[in-house]
Structure formats: C-alpha cells, structure tokens
Coordinates of C-alpha atoms in Angstrom, one line a residue:
Chain A
M303 CA 27.3 -8.9 22.4
T304 CA 27.1 -12.2 24.2
G305 CA 23.6 -13.6 24.4
G306 CA 22.5 -11.7 21.3
T307 CA 20.1 -14.5 20.5
A308 CA 18.6 -14.5 24.0
L309 CA 18.0 -10.8 23.7
G310 CA 16.3 -11.2 20.3
Q311 CA 14.1 -14.0 21.7
A312 CA 13.1 -11.9 24.7
L313 CA 12.2 -8.9 22.6
R314 CA 10.2 -11.1 20.2
R315 CA 8.3 -12.7 23.1
A316 CA 7.6 -9.2 24.6
A317 CA 6.4 -7.9 21.2
D318 CA 4.0 -10.8 20.7
G319 CA 2.6 -10.4 24.2
S320 CA 3.8 -13.7 25.7
I321 CA 5.8 -11.9 28.4
R322 CA 4.7 -8.7 30.0
R323 CA 8.1 -7.4 31.1
L324 CA 11.6 -8.0 29.9
P325 CA 13.8 -10.3 32.0
R326 CA 16.1 -8.3 34.3
P327 CA 19.4 -9.3 32.5
V328 CA 17.8 -8.2 29.1
S329 CA 16.9 -4.8 30.6
A330 CA 20.4 -4.5 31.9
V331 CA 21.9 -5.2 28.5
L332 CA 19.7 -2.7 26.8
R333 CA 20.4 -0.1 29.5
R334 CA 24.1 -0.6 29.0
T335 CA 23.9 -0.6 25.2
L336 CA 21.3 1.9 24.1
P337 CA 20.9 5.6 24.8
A338 CA 17.7 6.5 26.6
P339 CA 15.7 7.9 23.6
I340 CA 16.3 4.7 21.6
R341 CA 15.5 2.5 24.6
Q342 CA 12.3 4.4 25.2
S343 CA 11.3 4.0 21.6
L344 CA 12.1 0.3 21.8
R345 CA 10.0 0.0 24.9
R346 CA 7.0 1.8 23.3
L347 CA 7.2 -0.5 20.4
V348 CA 7.7 -3.7 22.4
F349 CA 4.9 -3.0 24.8
G350 CA 2.4 -1.8 22.3
A351 CA 1.9 2.0 22.7
G352 CA 3.5 2.3 19.3
P353 CA 6.1 4.9 18.4
P354 CA 5.4 8.4 17.2
T355 CA 5.4 8.2 13.5
A356 CA 5.7 10.2 10.3
G357 CA 2.5 8.7 8.9
P358 CA -1.0 10.0 9.1
A359 CA -3.1 9.8 12.2
P360 CA -3.8 6.4 13.7
S361 CA -6.1 4.3 11.6
P362 CA -8.0 7.0 9.8
Y363 CA -11.1 5.0 9.0
E364 CA -12.9 5.4 12.2
V365 CA -12.2 9.2 12.5
T366 CA -13.1 10.0 9.0
W367 CA -16.3 7.9 8.8
E368 CA -17.5 9.1 12.2
T369 CA -17.0 12.7 11.1
A370 CA -18.8 11.9 7.8
A371 CA -21.7 10.3 9.7
Q372 CA -22.1 13.3 12.0
L373 CA -21.8 15.9 9.3
Q374 CA -24.0 14.4 6.6
A375 CA -27.7 13.9 6.6
D376 CA -27.9 10.1 7.0
Q377 CA -29.7 9.5 3.7
M378 CA -26.8 11.1 1.9
V379 CA -24.3 8.6 3.2
G380 CA -23.1 6.5 0.3
G381 CA -24.6 8.7 -2.3
G382 CA -27.1 7.6 -4.9
D383 CA -30.7 6.7 -4.4
F384 CA -31.0 5.3 -0.9
D385 CA -34.0 3.1 -1.6
L386 CA -33.0 1.9 -5.1
I387 CA -29.4 1.0 -4.0
G388 CA -30.7 -1.0 -1.0
R389 CA -33.0 -2.9 -3.4
I390 CA -30.2 -3.7 -5.8
E391 CA -28.0 -4.9 -3.0
L392 CA -30.9 -7.2 -1.7
G393 CA -31.4 -8.4 -5.3
L394 CA -27.8 -9.5 -5.4
L395 CA -28.0 -11.3 -2.1
L396 CA -31.2 -13.1 -3.2
T397 CA -29.6 -14.1 -6.6
E398 CA -26.6 -15.5 -4.7
G399 CA -28.9 -17.7 -2.5
L400 CA -29.7 -15.8 0.7
R401 CA -32.4 -17.7 2.5
P402 CA -34.9 -16.4 5.0
T403 CA -33.4 -18.4 7.9
D404 CA -29.8 -17.3 7.1
T405 CA -27.6 -15.3 9.4
L406 CA -26.4 -12.3 7.4
L407 CA -23.5 -10.1 8.4
D408 CA -23.9 -6.6 6.8
F409 CA -20.4 -5.3 7.2
G410 CA -20.4 -1.6 6.7
C411 CA -24.1 -1.3 7.4
G412 CA -24.0 2.5 7.2
S413 CA -27.2 4.1 8.1
G414 CA -29.3 1.1 7.2
R415 CA -29.8 1.2 3.5
L416 CA -29.6 -2.6 3.1
A417 CA -31.0 -3.3 6.6
V418 CA -34.4 -1.8 5.8
Q419 CA -34.7 -3.9 2.7
V420 CA -33.3 -7.2 4.0
I421 CA -34.8 -7.5 7.5
P422 CA -38.3 -8.2 6.3
V423 CA -36.9 -10.9 4.1
L424 CA -35.1 -12.7 6.9
R425 CA -37.9 -14.6 8.5
G426 CA -36.5 -16.6 11.3
G427 CA -32.9 -15.6 10.4
H428 CA -30.5 -13.2 11.9
Y429 CA -29.4 -9.7 10.7
R430 CA -26.1 -8.4 12.1
G431 CA -25.2 -4.9 11.2
V432 CA -21.6 -3.7 11.7
D433 CA -20.0 -0.4 11.0
V434 CA -16.8 1.5 11.8
S435 CA -18.8 4.5 12.9
Q436 CA -20.9 4.4 16.1
T437 CA -23.1 7.2 14.8
M438 CA -23.8 5.3 11.6
V439 CA -24.8 2.2 13.7
N440 CA -27.1 4.3 15.8
L441 CA -28.7 5.8 12.7
A442 CA -29.3 2.4 11.2
R443 CA -30.6 1.0 14.5
D444 CA -33.1 3.9 15.0
R445 CA -34.3 3.6 11.4
V446 CA -34.9 -0.1 11.7
A447 CA -36.5 0.2 15.1
H448 CA -38.9 2.8 13.7
L449 CA -39.8 0.9 10.6
Y450 CA -39.9 -2.6 12.1
P451 CA -40.9 -2.5 15.8
N452 CA -41.4 -6.3 15.6
P453 CA -38.9 -7.6 13.1
P454 CA -39.3 -11.2 11.8
C455 CA -35.7 -12.1 12.6
Q456 CA -33.1 -11.5 15.3
V457 CA -31.4 -8.1 14.7
S458 CA -28.1 -7.1 16.3
W459 CA -25.7 -4.2 15.9
A460 CA -22.0 -3.6 16.6
Q461 CA -19.4 -1.0 16.0
L462 CA -16.1 -2.5 14.8
T463 CA -13.0 -0.4 14.1
E464 CA -10.5 -3.1 13.4
P465 CA -10.5 -6.8 12.6
P466 CA -11.1 -9.4 14.1
F467 CA -14.9 -9.5 14.1
S468 CA -16.2 -10.3 17.6
I469 CA -18.2 -13.1 16.1
E470 CA -18.0 -16.9 16.6
D471 CA -16.4 -19.2 14.2
A472 CA -18.6 -20.7 11.4
S473 CA -21.7 -18.8 12.6
I474 CA -22.5 -16.7 9.5
D475 CA -24.1 -17.9 6.3
M476 CA -23.4 -14.8 4.2
V477 CA -21.3 -11.7 4.6
C478 CA -21.8 -8.7 2.5
A479 CA -19.6 -5.6 2.3
F480 CA -21.1 -2.9 0.1
S481 CA -19.0 0.2 -0.4
V482 CA -16.5 -1.0 2.2
F483 CA -13.4 -2.1 0.3
T484 CA -13.9 1.0 -1.8
H485 CA -12.5 3.0 1.2
M486 CA -9.6 1.1 2.6
E487 CA -6.1 -0.2 1.7
H488 CA -5.9 -3.6 0.0
E489 CA -4.0 -4.8 3.1
D490 CA -7.0 -3.9 5.3
T491 CA -9.4 -5.6 2.9
Y492 CA -7.2 -8.7 3.2
R493 CA -7.3 -8.5 7.0
Y494 CA -11.1 -8.4 7.0
L495 CA -11.5 -11.1 4.4
K496 CA -9.1 -13.4 6.3
D497 CA -11.1 -13.0 9.5
A498 CA -14.4 -13.3 7.7
R499 CA -13.2 -16.7 6.4
R500 CA -13.2 -17.8 10.1
I501 CA -16.7 -16.7 11.0
V502 CA -18.4 -18.0 7.8
R503 CA -19.7 -21.6 7.7
P504 CA -18.3 -24.0 5.1
G505 CA -19.8 -23.1 1.8
G506 CA -20.8 -19.6 3.0
R507 CA -20.5 -16.6 0.8
F508 CA -18.8 -13.2 1.0
I509 CA -20.2 -10.6 -1.4
F510 CA -18.4 -7.3 -1.7
S511 CA -18.4 -4.3 -4.0
C512 CA -15.4 -2.4 -5.3
L513 CA -14.3 0.0 -8.0
P514 CA -12.2 -1.7 -10.7
M515 CA -10.4 0.9 -12.9
T516 CA -12.2 -0.6 -15.9
L517 CA -15.3 1.3 -14.8
A518 CA -15.6 4.9 -16.0
D519 CA -16.9 5.9 -12.6
A520 CA -13.8 4.3 -10.9
Q521 CA -11.5 6.3 -13.1
E522 CA -13.2 9.6 -12.1
V523 CA -12.9 8.6 -8.4
F524 CA -9.3 7.7 -8.9
L525 CA -8.5 11.1 -10.6
A526 CA -10.3 13.0 -7.8
S527 CA -8.2 11.1 -5.3
A528 CA -5.0 11.7 -7.3
S529 CA -5.7 15.5 -7.3
R530 CA -5.0 15.4 -3.5
D531 CA -1.7 14.9 -1.8
F532 CA -1.2 12.0 0.6
H533 CA -2.3 13.7 3.8
R534 CA -5.4 15.3 2.3
R535 CA -6.3 12.0 0.7
W536 CA -6.3 10.3 4.1
G537 CA -7.7 13.3 6.0
M538 CA -11.2 12.6 4.7
T539 CA -13.1 9.4 3.8
R540 CA -10.7 7.9 1.3
D541 CA -11.9 6.4 -2.0
V542 CA -9.8 3.5 -3.1
T543 CA -10.0 2.0 -6.6
T544 CA -8.7 -1.4 -7.6
S545 CA -8.7 -4.0 -10.4
V546 CA -10.4 -7.3 -10.8
D547 CA -7.1 -9.1 -10.9
L548 CA -5.9 -7.4 -7.7
M549 CA -9.1 -8.2 -5.8
N550 CA -9.1 -11.8 -7.0
A551 CA -5.5 -12.1 -5.8
V552 CA -6.2 -10.6 -2.4
A553 CA -9.3 -12.7 -1.9
T554 CA -7.6 -15.9 -2.9
L555 CA -4.7 -15.2 -0.6
A556 CA -7.2 -14.8 2.2
G557 CA -8.5 -18.3 1.6
W558 CA -11.6 -17.6 -0.6
T559 CA -12.6 -18.9 -4.0
V560 CA -13.8 -16.3 -6.5
V561 CA -17.2 -17.4 -7.9
R562 CA -18.2 -14.5 -10.2
W563 CA -18.3 -10.8 -10.8
Y564 CA -21.2 -8.4 -11.6
A565 CA -19.8 -5.5 -13.5
G566 CA -20.9 -2.2 -12.0
D567 CA -22.0 -0.8 -15.3
A568 CA -24.0 -3.8 -16.6
P569 CA -27.7 -4.0 -15.6
T570 CA -27.7 -7.7 -14.6
I571 CA -29.1 -7.6 -11.1
R572 CA -32.8 -8.5 -10.7
L573 CA -34.6 -6.2 -8.4
P574 CA -36.5 -8.1 -5.7
G575 CA -40.1 -9.0 -6.7
T576 CA -39.9 -7.5 -10.2
E577 CA -38.7 -8.4 -13.7
E578 CA -36.5 -5.3 -13.8
F579 CA -32.7 -5.5 -13.9
A580 CA -30.4 -2.8 -12.6
A581 CA -26.6 -2.1 -12.1
L582 CA -25.1 -1.1 -8.8
G583 CA -22.5 1.3 -10.1
Q584 CA -19.7 -0.5 -8.2
S585 CA -18.7 -3.9 -9.4
T586 CA -19.6 -6.8 -7.1
C587 CA -17.6 -9.9 -6.5
V588 CA -18.9 -13.2 -5.0
L589 CA -16.6 -15.4 -3.0
V590 CA -17.3 -18.8 -1.5
A591 CA -15.6 -20.4 1.5
Chain B
M229 CA 31.3 -6.0 19.2
A230 CA 31.9 -4.1 22.4
V231 CA 28.7 -2.8 24.0
G232 CA 30.4 0.5 24.7
A233 CA 31.2 1.0 21.0
V234 CA 27.6 0.3 20.0
R235 CA 26.4 2.9 22.5
Q236 CA 29.0 5.4 21.3
V237 CA 27.9 5.0 17.7
M238 CA 24.2 5.3 18.6
R239 CA 24.9 8.5 20.4
A240 CA 26.9 9.9 17.5
A241 CA 24.0 9.0 15.2
L242 CA 21.5 10.6 17.5
S243 CA 23.5 13.8 17.8
G244 CA 23.7 14.0 14.0
S245 CA 27.5 13.8 13.9
L246 CA 27.2 10.5 12.2
R247 CA 25.2 10.2 9.0
R248 CA 24.5 6.5 9.2
L249 CA 25.3 3.5 11.3
P250 CA 28.5 1.7 10.5
R251 CA 28.1 -1.7 8.9
P252 CA 29.2 -3.8 11.9
V253 CA 26.6 -2.0 14.1
Y254 CA 23.9 -2.5 11.6
G255 CA 24.9 -6.1 11.2
M256 CA 24.7 -6.6 15.0
L257 CA 21.3 -5.1 15.1
R258 CA 20.1 -7.3 12.3
G259 CA 21.4 -10.4 14.0
T260 CA 19.9 -9.5 17.3
I261 CA 16.7 -7.6 17.0
P262 CA 13.5 -8.5 15.2
S263 CA 12.7 -6.3 12.3
P264 CA 9.8 -4.2 13.7
I265 CA 11.9 -3.3 16.6
R266 CA 14.9 -2.6 14.4
R267 CA 12.8 -0.2 12.4
S268 CA 11.9 1.7 15.5
L269 CA 15.6 2.0 16.3
V270 CA 16.2 3.2 12.8
R271 CA 13.5 5.8 13.3
A272 CA 15.0 6.8 16.6
V273 CA 18.5 7.3 15.1
G274 CA 17.2 9.1 12.0
P275 CA 16.0 12.7 11.8
A276 CA 12.9 13.6 13.7
P277 CA 10.3 12.1 11.4
D278 CA 7.6 14.4 12.5
A279 CA 9.6 17.4 11.6
V280 CA 10.3 16.0 8.2
A281 CA 6.7 15.0 7.7
A282 CA 5.5 18.4 8.7
A283 CA 7.5 19.9 5.9
T284 CA 6.2 17.5 3.2
P285 CA 2.7 16.5 2.1
N286 CA 3.6 12.8 2.2
P287 CA 5.3 10.2 4.5
Y288 CA 7.8 9.1 1.9
V289 CA 10.4 11.8 2.4
G290 CA 10.8 11.2 6.1
A291 CA 10.8 7.4 5.8
W292 CA 13.4 7.2 3.1
E293 CA 15.6 9.9 4.6
T294 CA 15.6 8.0 7.8
L295 CA 16.4 4.7 6.1
A296 CA 19.2 6.3 4.0
R297 CA 20.9 7.7 7.1
V298 CA 20.9 4.4 8.9
I299 CA 21.4 1.4 6.7
P300 CA 24.6 0.7 4.8
D301 CA 24.1 2.4 1.5
D302 CA 24.6 -0.6 -0.7
A303 CA 22.2 -2.7 1.4
I304 CA 19.3 -1.0 -0.3
G305 CA 17.2 -3.2 -2.6
G306 CA 19.1 -6.5 -3.0
D307 CA 22.2 -7.3 -5.0
F308 CA 23.7 -3.9 -5.7
D309 CA 25.9 -4.7 -8.7
L310 CA 23.6 -7.3 -10.4
G311 CA 20.5 -5.1 -9.9
G312 CA 22.2 -2.2 -11.6
R313 CA 23.3 -4.3 -14.5
I314 CA 19.8 -5.7 -15.0
Q315 CA 18.3 -2.2 -14.9
L316 CA 20.8 -1.0 -17.5
G317 CA 20.1 -4.1 -19.6
V318 CA 16.4 -3.2 -19.8
L319 CA 17.1 0.4 -20.7
L320 CA 19.4 -0.8 -23.5
M321 CA 16.9 -3.3 -24.8
E322 CA 14.4 -0.5 -24.9
G323 CA 16.6 1.7 -27.0
L324 CA 18.6 3.9 -24.6
R325 CA 21.3 5.7 -26.8
P326 CA 24.7 7.1 -25.6
T327 CA 23.6 10.6 -26.4
D328 CA 20.2 10.4 -24.6
T329 CA 19.2 12.3 -21.5
L330 CA 18.2 9.7 -18.9
L331 CA 16.1 10.6 -15.9
D332 CA 16.8 8.1 -13.1
F333 CA 13.8 8.7 -10.8
G334 CA 14.5 7.1 -7.4
C335 CA 18.2 6.9 -8.0
G336 CA 18.9 5.7 -4.5
S337 CA 22.5 5.4 -3.6
G338 CA 23.6 5.1 -7.3
R339 CA 23.0 1.5 -8.2
L340 CA 21.9 2.3 -11.8
A341 CA 24.0 5.5 -12.0
L342 CA 27.3 3.5 -11.7
K343 CA 26.2 1.3 -14.7
A344 CA 24.5 3.9 -16.9
I345 CA 27.0 6.8 -16.7
P346 CA 29.9 5.1 -18.5
M347 CA 27.5 4.1 -21.2
L348 CA 26.1 7.6 -21.8
Q349 CA 28.7 9.1 -24.1
G350 CA 27.8 12.7 -24.7
G351 CA 24.4 12.3 -23.1
Q352 CA 23.1 13.3 -19.7
Y353 CA 22.4 11.4 -16.5
F354 CA 19.8 13.0 -14.2
G355 CA 19.5 11.3 -10.8
V356 CA 16.5 12.2 -8.6
D357 CA 15.5 10.9 -5.2
V358 CA 13.1 11.7 -2.4
S359 CA 16.0 11.5 0.1
Q360 CA 18.7 14.1 0.1
T361 CA 21.1 11.7 1.9
M362 CA 20.5 9.1 -0.8
V363 CA 21.3 11.7 -3.5
E364 CA 24.5 12.6 -1.7
L365 CA 25.5 8.9 -1.4
A366 CA 25.0 8.4 -5.1
R367 CA 26.8 11.6 -6.0
D368 CA 29.8 10.7 -3.9
R369 CA 29.9 7.2 -5.2
V370 CA 29.8 8.4 -8.8
A371 CA 32.4 11.2 -8.2
T372 CA 34.8 8.6 -6.7
Q373 CA 34.3 6.1 -9.5
Y374 CA 34.1 8.5 -12.4
P375 CA 36.1 11.7 -11.7
N376 CA 35.7 12.6 -15.4
P377 CA 32.3 11.2 -16.6
S378 CA 31.6 10.8 -20.3
C379 CA 28.3 12.6 -20.0
R380 CA 26.7 15.4 -18.0
V381 CA 25.7 14.3 -14.6
S382 CA 23.1 16.2 -12.4
W383 CA 21.4 15.4 -9.1
L384 CA 18.2 16.6 -7.4
Q385 CA 16.2 15.9 -4.3
L386 CA 12.5 15.8 -5.1
G387 CA 9.7 15.2 -2.5
E388 CA 6.6 15.7 -4.6
P389 CA 5.7 16.2 -8.3
P390 CA 6.1 18.2 -10.5
F391 CA 9.6 17.6 -11.7
P392 CA 11.5 20.9 -11.9
L393 CA 12.5 20.0 -15.5
E394 CA 11.7 21.5 -18.8
E395 CA 9.2 20.1 -21.2
R396 CA 10.6 17.5 -23.6
S397 CA 14.0 17.6 -21.9
I398 CA 14.1 13.8 -21.2
D399 CA 14.5 10.9 -23.7
V400 CA 14.1 8.0 -21.3
A401 CA 12.8 8.1 -17.7
C402 CA 13.1 5.1 -15.4
A403 CA 11.7 4.4 -12.0
F404 CA 13.1 1.2 -10.4
S405 CA 11.6 0.3 -7.0
D406 CA 9.6 3.6 -6.8
F407 CA 6.0 2.7 -7.5
T408 CA 6.6 -0.3 -5.1
H409 CA 6.6 2.2 -2.3
I410 CA 4.0 4.8 -3.0
E411 CA 0.2 4.9 -3.4
H412 CA -1.2 4.3 -6.9
E413 CA -2.5 7.9 -6.9
D414 CA 1.1 9.1 -6.3
A415 CA 2.4 6.9 -9.1
Y416 CA -0.2 8.5 -11.3
R417 CA 0.9 12.1 -10.3
Y418 CA 4.5 11.3 -11.2
L419 CA 3.5 9.6 -14.5
K420 CA 1.3 12.5 -15.5
D421 CA 4.1 15.0 -15.0
A422 CA 6.7 12.7 -16.6
L423 CA 4.7 12.9 -19.8
R424 CA 5.3 16.6 -19.9
I425 CA 9.1 16.4 -19.5
V426 CA 9.5 13.4 -21.9
G427 CA 9.6 14.1 -25.6
P428 CA 7.1 12.6 -28.2
G429 CA 7.8 8.9 -28.5
G430 CA 9.9 9.0 -25.3
R431 CA 9.8 6.1 -22.8
F432 CA 9.0 5.6 -19.1
I433 CA 10.2 2.3 -17.7
F434 CA 9.1 1.4 -14.2
S435 CA 9.2 -1.6 -11.9
C436 CA 6.4 -2.8 -9.7
L437 CA 5.2 -5.9 -7.7
P438 CA 2.1 -7.5 -9.4
M439 CA 0.5 -10.0 -7.1
T440 CA 0.9 -12.7 -9.8
L441 CA 4.5 -12.8 -8.7
A442 CA 5.2 -15.3 -5.9
Y443 CA 7.9 -12.8 -4.9
A444 CA 5.3 -10.0 -4.4
R445 CA 2.9 -11.9 -2.1
P446 CA 5.1 -12.0 0.9
F447 CA 5.5 -8.2 0.7
F448 CA 1.7 -7.9 0.7
L449 CA 1.3 -10.3 3.6
A450 CA 3.9 -8.5 5.6
A451 CA 2.2 -5.2 5.1
A452 CA -1.2 -6.8 5.9
A453 CA 0.3 -8.1 9.2
Q454 CA 0.6 -4.5 10.3
D455 CA -2.2 -2.0 11.0
F456 CA -2.5 1.2 9.0
R457 CA -0.4 3.3 11.3
D458 CA 2.5 0.9 11.5
R459 CA 2.4 0.2 7.8
W460 CA 3.0 3.9 7.1
S461 CA 5.5 4.5 9.9
S462 CA 8.5 3.5 7.9
T463 CA 9.2 2.7 4.2
R464 CA 6.1 1.1 2.9
N465 CA 5.9 -1.8 0.3
I466 CA 3.0 -1.6 -2.1
T467 CA 1.9 -4.4 -4.4
T468 CA -0.3 -4.1 -7.4
S469 CA -1.6 -5.9 -10.5
V470 CA -0.7 -5.6 -14.2
D471 CA -4.2 -4.4 -15.2
F472 CA -4.2 -1.7 -12.4
M473 CA -0.9 -0.3 -13.4
E474 CA -1.8 -0.3 -17.1
A475 CA -5.1 1.5 -16.3
L476 CA -3.4 4.3 -14.4
A477 CA -0.6 4.7 -16.9
T478 CA -3.2 5.0 -19.6
L479 CA -5.1 7.5 -17.6
A480 CA -1.9 9.5 -17.3
G481 CA -1.6 9.6 -21.1
W482 CA 1.0 6.8 -21.6
T483 CA 0.7 3.7 -23.8
P484 CA 1.8 0.4 -22.2
V485 CA 4.2 -1.2 -24.7
R486 CA 5.4 -4.4 -22.9
W487 CA 6.2 -6.1 -19.6
Y488 CA 9.2 -8.0 -18.4
A489 CA 7.8 -10.3 -15.8
G490 CA 9.8 -10.2 -12.6
D491 CA 10.3 -14.0 -12.6
Q492 CA 11.2 -14.6 -16.2
Y493 CA 14.8 -14.4 -17.5
K494 CA 14.1 -12.0 -20.3
V495 CA 16.5 -9.1 -19.6
R496 CA 19.8 -9.4 -21.5
L497 CA 22.7 -8.3 -19.2
P498 CA 24.8 -5.5 -20.9
E499 CA 27.7 -6.8 -23.0
S500 CA 26.9 -10.4 -22.3
D501 CA 24.7 -13.2 -23.7
E502 CA 23.3 -13.9 -20.2
F503 CA 19.7 -13.2 -19.4
A504 CA 18.4 -12.3 -16.0
C505 CA 15.2 -11.1 -14.2
L506 CA 14.8 -8.3 -11.7
G507 CA 12.4 -9.9 -9.3
Q508 CA 10.1 -7.0 -9.7
S509 CA 8.1 -6.8 -13.0
I510 CA 9.1 -4.1 -15.4
C511 CA 6.6 -2.1 -17.5
V512 CA 7.6 -0.1 -20.6
L513 CA 5.5 2.9 -21.5
A514 CA 5.6 5.1 -24.6
A515 CA 4.6 8.7 -24.9
P516 CA 2.4 9.7 -27.8
Q517 CA 4.4 10.5 -31.0
R518 CA 2.9 14.0 -31.1
S519 CA 2.0 15.5 -27.8

C-alpha cells in the first residue's frame, strides 16, 4: 500500500484526538481496503466510542460502588467500627504531619468516616472529599452538614469516576486513600498516584492503605476472591490484595518516594488525644513527593 | 501488497474460511497501523468475542482464541526457537527425566513441545491451552516434525480449572507466559488444582513478570495507559512481584524452591555450555513429599 506511513500517521492523530475526522484520501484508502465491519470497528476505536469487547462491563468501579452505597446502611460501608477506624485514620495523618491549615484530599471519602474526625481538626484549612460513588458523597456531605453546620475549614465534595483529579497543580498538602487501592487493579492505582503527584505540592504526602499478602486478613480476602470466577469477581465490589514490594514499585514508577509502612496488624498508630495505640487492619504506606 | 488482496484476505478471515491472517497481510498491518487499532482489527477478524465470552466465565478464552486465529503462529511470545530451548533448559536443570509425564500448561503453538517431545523417551507430553486454535497449531506442528514421537503426546483445550486429569498423574508441570496474562486469583486457582494432579515431590515451574525487572515495567505502564475496559478487551499483560507470587503459591500448598531472574544468564541451554535468560523470571515450586 503506497502511503502506508501517512495512513498510520493519520490514524494515530485521530486516535489521540488531534484531528476530528480522517482526511478524505485516508478514508478512501480504508474504504477500498477494509470490509465494512472492520472499518466500523476501526472507526469506533479511533473516534473513542470503544469497540464491543469480551471483557467485563465498562469500568466496574463506579457501578459496583454505587450499588453498594445504595444497598448498604451507610455506617456499614467499609466494615469495622465506623468511629474507631476514623480515629485511627486521623491518628495516622496527624503522626505524618497533617497541620490545621493544610488542604487534605480524602480520596475515597466513603460515607464520611474520616471526614467527621478530621474536619474539626482542620482549622483554617480545606477538606476535599472525593468518591467514585455519588450516593457515597451525598451521605458524607449530609453527615458532615448535620454534625458541623459551621465547620472551621473549607469543605468541598466531588464525585470522580476516573483520573485525572479535577484539581489544580500543587494545590494539595496531603492526600489520603483509605480502602481505595484495596479495590482496584494496580494499573488503576498507578493512574491515580501519577495524577496525585501533579496536584500535591513539593514535599506533600500521599498516605494509602492496602492489603499485602503477609497479613492474615489479606490472605482471607484473597482466598474469598479466588473462590469466584473472573466475571463474578468483577460483578461486585472487588477486593484486591498486593505485596509491599509491588506497591513500592508502582508508587516509585508514579514518581513518589516511599517513606515508611505501618503494618496492618501492629498497634503502632496513636489515637488522637490519647496515649492509646491501635492497628488499622490494612497496612498503610506513606509516600512523599 | 495489492489493496484488493488485503481486502480479499480480510473477507475470508471474517467469513471463517481462513483461520488466520497470512504473514504478509499481518506484516502490512503491523507496518501501517498503530497497535491499539491493530488489536481492534484482530478482534474484528476473530470469532465474535461476545459469543466466546458468554460461554466462558473469563475473558481469557476469547482474547487468546482471537489472537491465535489472526497472528502468525510463531510470532507469539518472542524468539520461537530460542524461547523453547531456554524453557526446556530450565526443565532439565530442575530434573525433568525422559520417562516423566510433563504438563505443558499454556502450550501455545508448540514452542516448548517441539523441544521437549524428542527428549521425553518413554514419557508423556501433555499440551494444554486456553485456545483451541493454539492447541491445533501445536498439534499440527508436532505431527509434521515428529510423525513417530518417542513419547505419548496428548492435547487438550482448557478454559478454566480444574484440570481434567487424574490425581498424581503428572511429574512436572510448567506454565510459561501464563500467569503473565491472568489475575493473581486465577493463578492461584490453577496452582491449587495443579497440586492435586502432581505427585508428592513433583514440580511446578512458571514464569512471571516481577516489577523488579526492567523488562516488566513497560508492560505495566502500557497496561496502565489503558482504562479498565480496554485493558481487558484483548490479551492482557499482568505484572507482579516475587513476594506476591510466593505468597499465593504458598497459600495454594506449594513450596517455592528457587527463582531464575528473567535478566540473569542462569539457564543452561540443552546440550550446550551456553547460558541464557528468558526475559520473564521463572519460579520453581515443589509439592509436599507426602500429600
């Protein structure tokens, strides 16, 4: 085919969005060359509708979490003790240097478990709650509005189903993601970490929890997941386990420096305003930009 | 290549009268069309993926069957001849004997089969793949090369565990470039069932892509450049870590024995003094002595 390179170039430019329709000569070549079904599938792919696929439904995260949020009593989301877990999470953020005037991004805010603990601490700062499920965001917002009609910091909420974050560069002091990377593929974790690097100020932190297979709890979660076939695994909120090495590698690739880990089964996190120490259950990793 | 010929070939592939694209057509596609678009063409030419997917509880069968029908059969997975020799080299270093029964899980189009069958004198070679077309390609290739093989040779298409094999019927199981394409949970499901069919002290040798390998990271980044749906719409590459694979193998009842790092020249090529590496890391597991 003469002009093969020109064709490839045109298709690439169409695929990355820099041209909105194929030049007429390219269309003509495709029409002459390819049978209609292939041409259609090519067109769908180039212009973004995406082809019909053998895989599971489009990004299952939003669907499954929205369903979970609607089905479950909101205090049940995330399991465990709603109040205690929120306090442990806040304890971690304080230990890692969260200041009252900071802007905190609570990625995967759920129904407000951390929000109700951290908002009173942020005096003059900014709390930003983000979740994949709109119902979850609404639950958190209502709970916070009810508890703190006049919060001491700016409070904002957003639903986010896919990276990137709709947040300005270098505008966040600390990001936390509790029980978020425990539910998505490592590639999606990478996508969020990569974009989070953009929105965090130099020296800012990213604190996330996960389930390394060294934890007995993680092994149980893994086995439960392995008892289901692929489609059933992704047909509900998916639990994803990992390892410390794998998460370190993913975070490093995304441009972060790993600072330390809190093992999920070691009571090393000081509860705010007490001399008590507790463990989160999931292991927590601290990254710095 | 004449445009008319390409069109004719595409039509033949679509109607099912052609099992896969001839090499010149594939070569032209590769030279002309960026890879995401090429994959969509491959999907279009292959069997209706939705129909295949509906019949199986995973996306693997459809994706690999489609690939097997379209790309030249020895273009799968790098250098065909050398790859097979390295794989046999590891099996020999790990004690494969001529009279053993070898399970080649993910036999593909016969890369390892061609090397292992002449070596198995009086043993048995068992080739299994998720794609029926792949199994047929391997079977045809072996039948042509070895009309009278020195061991029993059997073939099987398998879309999901369990293996339809008797307990303790296998001496050595290998899975090259399998766990690099399925979820960790599915690797566990196969490993768990493999323990049943492998005798006490038997071995399971698999390859994977730990993120410590520079070779693995581009695979991870390429997958991360796609969203979930696109990632799973064709054959999927999955990376991992040594500690993760050891943890799930141990959970499945195996004991990790050793690793051959994918970038270290530690695998002796059969009947030579040369050493090579596979690119992927290789892990050797042992079954308990008494199970």
